[in-house]
Amino acid sequence: MSESTVRIGLVLPDVMGTYGDGGNAVVLRQRLRMRGYAAEIVEITLADPVPDSLDLYTLGGAEDSAQRLATRHLQRYPGLQRAAAKGAPVLAICAAIQVLGNWYETSSGERVDGVGLLDVTTAPQVERAIGEVATTPLLPGLSQALTGFENHRGGTTLGGDATGLARVTRGVGNGVGDGLEGVVQGSVIGTYMHGPALARNPELADHLLRRALGEVELEPLHLPEVDRLRRERLRA
């Protein structure tokens, strides 16, 4: 039983919540509570500075105009950057990868400077990537296939300080022909997988939780409905 509450930052759900990715924070909270930990979700909107004191953070997807709003807010209030520098785990979904990168290009051709937490750049591709995606994880500690639903036109190129989260076995992934999906750099994990991603990939959820809790060993959760969902989505 935890003596203190684990605080999960849901960053800018008012502008970075287009695809239901706020569900990732709910999954993290529930998996903690099922193991006896006290946990709460702290919503951080455009009306709030971003605190650097939370235990882990999640960001979701968005369209071009919302991305620019989010980018400016995170640059003005760099609490997320400070938290990541201290080792707090961060999960960035889809457009959040682009916001946290060095720069991204909008569909109209405007280049926008990103937050700089990830050594990636993103530019629009000719065709939109949309559909089920399955991958083999490259991140140490993960052994199970990752699955999600991708819906993006951006193609993300990894720089020298970033590595891929996984290798694509079905679908498009990062969209630049390197066969990779997502990005890992320091305590930040990015993926183009919606779903929400953590509902479909409990091993990834627990990886984030272990980091947030100081690498403690987590009691396994036996959830047949989650296993059924994974089997169904991996067959899709």
Coordinates of N, CA, C and O in Angstrom, one line a residue, residues 84-216:
A84 N 10.8 16.2 -16.9 CA 11.5 15.1 -17.7 C 13.0 15.1 -17.4 O 13.6 14.0 -17.4
A85 N 13.6 16.3 -17.2 CA 15.0 16.4 -16.9 C 15.3 15.7 -15.6 O 16.4 15.2 -15.4
K86 N 14.3 15.6 -14.7 CA 14.5 15.0 -13.4 C 14.2 13.5 -13.5 O 14.3 12.8 -12.5
G87 N 13.7 13.0 -14.7 CA 13.4 11.6 -14.8 C 12.0 11.2 -14.8 O 11.7 10.0 -14.8
A88 N 11.0 12.2 -14.7 CA 9.6 11.8 -14.6 C 9.2 11.2 -16.0 O 9.5 11.9 -17.0
P89 N 8.6 10.1 -16.0 CA 8.2 9.5 -17.3 C 7.1 10.4 -18.0 O 6.2 10.9 -17.3
V90 N 7.2 10.5 -19.3 CA 6.3 11.3 -20.1 C 5.8 10.4 -21.3 O 6.6 9.8 -22.0
L91 N 4.5 10.3 -21.5 CA 3.9 9.6 -22.6 C 3.3 10.6 -23.6 O 2.4 11.3 -23.2
A92 N 3.9 10.6 -24.8 CA 3.4 11.6 -25.8 C 2.8 10.8 -27.0 O 3.4 9.9 -27.6
I93 N 1.5 11.1 -27.3 CA 0.8 10.4 -28.3 C 0.6 11.3 -29.6 O 0.2 12.4 -29.5
C94 N 1.0 10.7 -30.7 CA 0.7 11.3 -32.0 C 1.2 12.8 -32.1 O 2.4 13.0 -32.1
A95 N 0.3 13.8 -32.3 CA 0.8 15.1 -32.4 C 1.7 15.6 -31.3 O 2.5 16.5 -31.5
A96 N 1.5 15.0 -30.1 CA 2.4 15.4 -29.0 C 3.9 15.1 -29.3 O 4.7 15.8 -28.8
I97 N 4.1 14.0 -30.1 CA 5.5 13.8 -30.5 C 6.1 15.0 -31.2 O 7.2 15.4 -31.0
Q98 N 5.2 15.5 -32.1 CA 5.6 16.6 -33.0 C 5.8 17.9 -32.1 O 6.8 18.6 -32.3
V99 N 4.9 18.1 -31.2 CA 5.0 19.3 -30.3 C 6.3 19.2 -29.5 O 7.0 20.2 -29.3
L100 N 6.7 18.1 -29.0 CA 7.8 17.9 -28.1 C 9.1 17.8 -28.9 O 10.2 17.8 -28.3
G101 N 9.1 17.8 -30.3 CA 10.2 17.7 -31.1 C 11.0 19.0 -31.3 O 10.6 20.0 -30.7
N102 N 11.9 19.0 -32.2 CA 12.7 20.2 -32.6 C 11.9 21.1 -33.4 O 11.9 22.3 -33.2
W103 N 11.2 20.6 -34.4 CA 10.2 21.4 -35.2 C 9.3 20.5 -35.9 O 9.6 19.3 -36.1
Y104 N 8.1 21.1 -36.3 CA 7.2 20.3 -37.1 C 6.6 21.3 -38.1 O 6.6 22.5 -37.9
E105 N 6.2 20.7 -39.3 CA 5.7 21.5 -40.4 C 4.2 21.2 -40.4 O 3.7 20.1 -40.4
T106 N 3.4 22.3 -40.5 CA 1.9 22.1 -40.6 C 1.5 21.7 -42.0 O 2.3 21.8 -43.0
S107 N 0.2 21.4 -42.2 CA -0.3 21.0 -43.5 C -0.2 22.2 -44.5 O -0.2 22.0 -45.7
S108 N -0.1 23.4 -44.0 CA 0.0 24.6 -44.9 C 1.4 24.9 -45.2 O 1.7 25.9 -45.9
G109 N 2.4 24.2 -44.7 CA 3.8 24.4 -44.9 C 4.5 25.3 -43.9 O 5.7 25.6 -44.1
E110 N 3.8 25.7 -42.9 CA 4.5 26.5 -41.9 C 5.3 25.7 -40.9 O 4.9 24.6 -40.5
R111 N 6.6 26.1 -40.7 CA 7.4 25.4 -39.8 C 7.4 26.0 -38.4 O 7.6 27.2 -38.3
V112 N 7.1 25.2 -37.4 CA 6.9 25.6 -36.1 C 8.0 25.0 -35.2 O 8.2 23.8 -35.2
D113 N 8.7 25.9 -34.4 CA 9.7 25.4 -33.5 C 9.0 24.6 -32.4 O 8.0 25.1 -31.8
G114 N 9.4 23.4 -32.0 CA 8.8 22.6 -31.0 C 9.5 22.9 -29.6 O 10.3 23.8 -29.5
V115 N 9.1 22.0 -28.7 CA 9.6 22.2 -27.3 C 11.0 21.7 -27.1 O 11.8 22.2 -26.3
G116 N 11.5 20.8 -28.0 CA 12.9 20.3 -27.9 C 13.2 19.2 -26.9 O 14.3 18.9 -26.6
L117 N 12.1 18.5 -26.4 CA 12.4 17.4 -25.6 C 12.8 16.2 -26.3 O 13.4 15.2 -25.8
L118 N 12.4 16.1 -27.6 CA 12.7 15.0 -28.4 C 13.5 15.4 -29.7 O 13.1 16.4 -30.3
D119 N 14.5 14.7 -30.0 CA 15.3 15.0 -31.1 C 14.7 14.4 -32.4 O 15.1 13.4 -33.0
V120 N 13.5 15.0 -32.8 CA 12.8 14.6 -34.0 C 12.3 15.8 -34.7 O 12.2 16.9 -34.2
T121 N 12.1 15.6 -36.0 CA 11.4 16.6 -36.8 C 10.3 15.9 -37.6 O 10.4 14.7 -37.9
T122 N 9.3 16.7 -37.9 CA 8.1 16.1 -38.6 C 7.6 17.0 -39.7 O 7.5 18.2 -39.6
A123 N 7.3 16.4 -40.8 CA 6.8 17.1 -42.0 C 5.7 16.3 -42.6 O 5.6 15.0 -42.5
P124 N 4.7 16.9 -43.3 CA 3.6 16.2 -43.9 C 4.0 15.3 -45.0 O 5.0 15.6 -45.7
Q125 N 3.3 14.1 -45.0 CA 3.6 13.2 -46.1 C 2.5 13.2 -47.1 O 1.4 13.8 -46.9
V126 N 2.7 12.6 -48.3 CA 1.7 12.6 -49.4 C 0.4 11.9 -49.0 O -0.7 12.4 -49.2
E127 N 0.6 10.8 -48.3 CA -0.6 10.0 -48.0 C -0.7 9.9 -46.4 O 0.3 9.9 -45.7
R128 N -2.0 9.9 -46.0 CA -2.2 9.8 -44.6 C -2.1 8.4 -44.1 O -2.6 7.4 -44.8
A129 N -1.5 8.2 -43.0 CA -1.5 6.8 -42.4 C -2.7 6.6 -41.5 O -2.8 7.4 -40.5
I130 N -3.5 5.7 -41.8 CA -4.7 5.5 -41.0 C -5.0 4.0 -41.0 O -5.1 3.3 -42.0
G131 N -5.3 3.4 -39.8 CA -5.6 2.0 -39.7 C -4.9 1.4 -38.5 O -4.2 2.0 -37.8
E132 N -5.1 0.1 -38.4 CA -4.5 -0.7 -37.3 C -3.0 -0.8 -37.6 O -2.5 -0.9 -38.7
V133 N -2.2 -0.7 -36.5 CA -0.8 -0.9 -36.6 C -0.3 -1.9 -35.5 O -0.9 -1.9 -34.4
A134 N 0.6 -2.7 -35.8 CA 1.2 -3.7 -34.9 C 2.7 -3.6 -35.0 O 3.3 -3.4 -36.1
T135 N 3.4 -3.7 -33.8 CA 4.8 -3.5 -33.8 C 5.5 -4.5 -32.8 O 4.9 -5.0 -31.9
T136 N 6.8 -4.7 -33.1 CA 7.6 -5.4 -32.1 C 8.4 -4.4 -31.3 O 9.2 -3.6 -31.9
P137 N 8.3 -4.4 -30.0 CA 9.0 -3.4 -29.2 C 10.5 -3.5 -29.3 O 11.1 -4.6 -29.3
L138 N 11.2 -2.3 -29.3 CA 12.6 -2.2 -29.2 C 13.1 -1.7 -27.8 O 14.3 -1.8 -27.5
L139 N 12.2 -1.2 -27.0 CA 12.5 -0.7 -25.7 C 12.8 -1.8 -24.7 O 12.0 -2.7 -24.5
P140 N 14.0 -1.8 -24.1 CA 14.3 -2.8 -23.1 C 13.2 -2.9 -22.0 O 12.7 -1.9 -21.5
G141 N 12.8 -4.1 -21.7 CA 11.8 -4.3 -20.7 C 10.5 -4.6 -21.3 O 9.6 -5.1 -20.5
L142 N 10.3 -4.4 -22.5 CA 9.0 -4.8 -23.2 C 9.2 -6.0 -24.1 O 10.2 -6.1 -24.8
S143 N 8.3 -6.9 -24.0 CA 8.4 -8.2 -24.7 C 7.2 -8.5 -25.6 O 7.3 -9.3 -26.5
Q144 N 6.1 -7.8 -25.3 CA 4.8 -8.1 -26.0 C 4.7 -7.2 -27.2 O 5.0 -6.0 -27.1
A145 N 4.0 -7.7 -28.2 CA 3.7 -6.8 -29.4 C 2.9 -5.6 -28.9 O 2.0 -5.7 -28.0
L146 N 3.1 -4.5 -29.6 CA 2.4 -3.3 -29.3 C 1.4 -3.1 -30.4 O 1.6 -3.3 -31.6
T147 N 0.2 -2.6 -30.0 CA -0.9 -2.5 -31.0 C -1.7 -1.2 -30.8 O -1.8 -0.7 -29.6
G148 N -2.1 -0.6 -31.9 CA -2.9 0.6 -31.7 C -3.5 1.0 -33.1 O -3.5 0.2 -34.0
F149 N -4.1 2.2 -33.1 CA -4.8 2.7 -34.3 C -4.1 4.0 -34.7 O -4.0 4.9 -33.9
E150 N -3.5 4.0 -35.8 CA -2.7 5.2 -36.3 C -3.6 6.1 -37.2 O -4.4 5.6 -38.0
N151 N -3.5 7.4 -37.0 CA -4.3 8.3 -37.9 C -3.5 9.6 -37.9 O -3.7 10.6 -37.1
H152 N -2.5 9.7 -38.9 CA -1.7 10.9 -38.9 C -1.1 11.0 -40.4 O -1.0 10.1 -41.1
R153 N -0.8 12.3 -40.7 CA -0.2 12.5 -42.0 C 1.3 12.9 -41.8 O 2.0 13.0 -42.8
G154 N 1.7 13.2 -40.6 CA 3.0 13.6 -40.3 C 4.0 12.4 -40.5 O 3.7 11.3 -40.1
G155 N 5.2 12.7 -41.0 CA 6.3 11.8 -41.1 C 7.4 12.3 -40.1 O 7.9 13.4 -40.3
T156 N 7.7 11.5 -39.2 CA 8.7 11.9 -38.1 C 10.0 11.2 -38.3 O 10.1 10.0 -38.3
T157 N 11.0 12.0 -38.4 CA 12.4 11.6 -38.6 C 13.1 11.7 -37.3 O 13.1 12.7 -36.6
L158 N 13.8 10.6 -36.8 CA 14.5 10.6 -35.6 C 15.9 11.1 -35.8 O 16.6 10.7 -36.7
G159 N 16.3 12.0 -34.8 CA 17.7 12.4 -34.8 C 18.6 11.5 -34.0 O 18.1 10.4 -33.5
G160 N 19.9 11.8 -33.9 CA 20.8 11.0 -33.2 C 20.6 10.7 -31.8 O 21.1 9.7 -31.2
D161 N 19.9 11.6 -31.1 CA 19.6 11.4 -29.6 C 18.4 10.6 -29.3 O 18.1 10.3 -28.2
A162 N 17.6 10.2 -30.4 CA 16.4 9.5 -30.2 C 16.5 8.1 -30.8 O 17.2 7.9 -31.8
T163 N 15.7 7.2 -30.2 CA 15.6 5.8 -30.8 C 14.2 5.5 -31.0 O 13.3 6.1 -30.4
G164 N 13.9 4.5 -31.8 CA 12.5 4.0 -32.0 C 12.0 3.2 -30.9 O 12.7 2.5 -30.2
L165 N 10.7 3.4 -30.6 CA 10.0 2.6 -29.6 C 9.8 1.1 -30.1 O 10.0 0.2 -29.3
A166 N 9.6 1.0 -31.4 CA 9.2 -0.4 -31.9 C 9.5 -0.4 -33.4 O 9.7 0.6 -34.0
R167 N 9.5 -1.7 -33.9 CA 9.6 -1.9 -35.3 C 8.3 -2.4 -35.9 O 7.6 -3.3 -35.3
V168 N 7.8 -1.8 -37.0 CA 6.5 -2.0 -37.5 C 6.4 -3.4 -38.1 O 7.3 -3.8 -38.9
T169 N 5.4 -4.2 -37.8 CA 5.1 -5.4 -38.5 C 3.8 -5.3 -39.3 O 3.6 -6.1 -40.2
R170 N 3.0 -4.3 -39.0 CA 1.8 -4.0 -39.8 C 1.4 -2.6 -39.6 O 1.4 -2.1 -38.5
G171 N 1.2 -1.9 -40.7 CA 0.9 -0.5 -40.7 C 2.0 0.4 -41.1 O 2.9 -0.1 -41.8
V172 N 2.0 1.7 -40.8 CA 2.9 2.6 -41.3 C 4.0 3.1 -40.3 O 5.2 3.1 -40.5
G173 N 3.5 3.4 -39.1 CA 4.5 3.8 -38.0 C 4.8 5.3 -38.2 O 4.0 6.1 -38.5
N174 N 6.1 5.6 -38.1 CA 6.5 7.0 -38.1 C 6.4 7.7 -39.5 O 6.5 8.9 -39.7
G175 N 6.2 6.8 -40.5 CA 5.9 7.4 -41.8 C 7.0 7.9 -42.7 O 6.7 8.6 -43.7
V176 N 8.2 7.5 -42.4 CA 9.4 8.0 -43.2 C 10.1 6.9 -43.9 O 11.3 7.1 -44.3
G177 N 9.6 5.7 -43.8 CA 10.2 4.5 -44.5 C 11.3 3.8 -43.7 O 12.0 3.0 -44.3
D178 N 11.5 4.2 -42.5 CA 12.6 3.5 -41.7 C 12.1 2.3 -40.9 O 12.9 1.6 -40.3
G179 N 10.8 2.0 -41.1 CA 10.3 0.8 -40.4 C 10.1 0.9 -38.9 O 9.7 0.0 -38.2
L180 N 10.2 2.1 -38.4 CA 10.1 2.4 -36.9 C 8.8 3.0 -36.6 O 8.1 3.7 -37.4
E181 N 8.3 2.7 -35.3 CA 7.2 3.4 -34.8 C 7.6 4.0 -33.5 O 8.2 3.4 -32.6
G182 N 7.2 5.3 -33.3 CA 7.4 5.9 -32.0 C 8.8 6.3 -31.8 O 9.7 6.2 -32.7
V183 N 9.1 6.8 -30.6 CA 10.4 7.4 -30.2 C 10.6 7.3 -28.7 O 9.6 7.3 -27.9
V184 N 11.8 7.0 -28.3 CA 12.2 7.0 -26.9 C 13.4 7.9 -26.8 O 14.4 7.8 -27.6
Q185 N 13.4 8.8 -25.8 CA 14.5 9.6 -25.5 C 14.5 10.0 -24.0 O 13.5 10.7 -23.6
G186 N 15.5 9.5 -23.2 CA 15.4 9.8 -21.8 C 14.2 9.2 -21.2 O 13.9 8.0 -21.4
S187 N 13.4 10.0 -20.5 CA 12.2 9.5 -19.8 C 11.0 9.7 -20.7 O 9.9 9.4 -20.2
V188 N 11.1 10.1 -21.9 CA 10.0 10.4 -22.8 C 9.8 9.2 -23.7 O 10.7 8.8 -24.4
I189 N 8.5 8.8 -23.8 CA 8.1 7.8 -24.8 C 7.0 8.4 -25.7 O 6.0 8.9 -25.2
G190 N 7.2 8.3 -27.0 CA 6.2 8.8 -27.9 C 5.8 7.7 -28.8 O 6.6 6.8 -29.2
T191 N 4.5 7.7 -29.2 CA 3.9 6.7 -30.1 C 2.8 7.4 -30.9 O 2.1 8.2 -30.4
Y192 N 2.6 6.9 -32.1 CA 1.5 7.3 -32.9 C 0.2 6.5 -32.7 O -0.8 6.7 -33.3
M193 N 0.3 5.6 -31.7 CA -0.8 4.6 -31.5 C -1.9 5.3 -30.6 O -1.6 5.6 -29.5
H194 N -3.1 5.3 -31.1 CA -4.3 5.6 -30.3 C -4.9 4.3 -29.8 O -4.4 3.3 -30.1
G195 N -6.0 4.5 -29.1 CA -6.6 3.2 -28.7 C -7.6 3.3 -27.5 O -8.6 2.6 -27.6
P196 N -7.3 3.9 -26.4 CA -6.0 4.6 -26.0 C -4.9 3.5 -26.0 O -5.1 2.4 -25.7
A197 N -3.7 4.0 -26.2 CA -2.6 3.1 -26.4 C -2.4 2.2 -25.1 O -2.1 1.0 -25.3
L198 N -2.5 2.8 -23.9 CA -2.2 2.0 -22.7 C -3.3 1.0 -22.4 O -3.1 0.0 -21.7
A199 N -4.6 1.2 -22.9 CA -5.6 0.2 -22.7 C -5.3 -1.0 -23.5 O -5.7 -2.1 -23.1
R200 N -4.7 -0.8 -24.7 CA -4.3 -1.9 -25.5 C -3.0 -2.5 -25.3 O -2.7 -3.6 -25.8
N201 N -2.2 -1.8 -24.5 CA -0.8 -2.3 -24.2 C -0.5 -2.2 -22.7 O 0.3 -1.3 -22.3
P202 N -1.0 -3.1 -21.9 CA -0.8 -2.9 -20.5 C 0.7 -3.1 -20.1 O 1.1 -2.5 -19.0
E203 N 1.5 -3.8 -20.8 CA 2.9 -3.9 -20.5 C 3.6 -2.5 -20.6 O 4.4 -2.2 -19.7
L204 N 3.2 -1.7 -21.6 CA 3.8 -0.4 -21.7 C 3.3 0.5 -20.5 O 4.0 1.3 -20.0
A205 N 2.0 0.3 -20.1 CA 1.5 1.1 -19.0 C 2.3 0.8 -17.7 O 2.7 1.7 -17.0
D206 N 2.6 -0.5 -17.5 CA 3.3 -0.8 -16.3 C 4.8 -0.4 -16.4 O 5.4 -0.1 -15.3
H207 N 5.3 -0.3 -17.6 CA 6.7 0.2 -17.7 C 6.7 1.6 -17.2 O 7.6 2.0 -16.5
L208 N 5.8 2.4 -17.6 CA 5.7 3.8 -17.2 C 5.5 3.9 -15.7 O 6.1 4.7 -15.0
L209 N 4.6 3.1 -15.1 CA 4.4 3.1 -13.7 C 5.6 2.7 -12.9 O 5.9 3.3 -11.9
R210 N 6.3 1.7 -13.3 CA 7.5 1.3 -12.6 C 8.5 2.5 -12.5 O 9.1 2.7 -11.5
R211 N 8.7 3.2 -13.6 CA 9.6 4.3 -13.6 C 9.1 5.4 -12.7 O 9.9 6.0 -12.0
A212 N 7.8 5.7 -12.7 CA 7.2 6.7 -11.8 C 7.4 6.3 -10.4 O 7.5 7.2 -9.5
L213 N 7.4 5.0 -10.0 CA 7.4 4.6 -8.7 C 8.8 4.3 -8.2 O 9.0 3.8 -7.1
G214 N 9.8 4.6 -9.1 CA 11.2 4.3 -8.7 C 11.6 2.9 -8.9 O 12.4 2.3 -8.2
E215 N 11.1 2.3 -10.0 CA 11.5 0.9 -10.4 C 11.1 -0.2 -9.4 O 11.8 -1.2 -9.3
V216 N 10.0 0.0 -8.7 CA 9.5 -1.0 -7.8 C 8.9 -2.1 -8.7 O 8.5 -2.0 -9.8

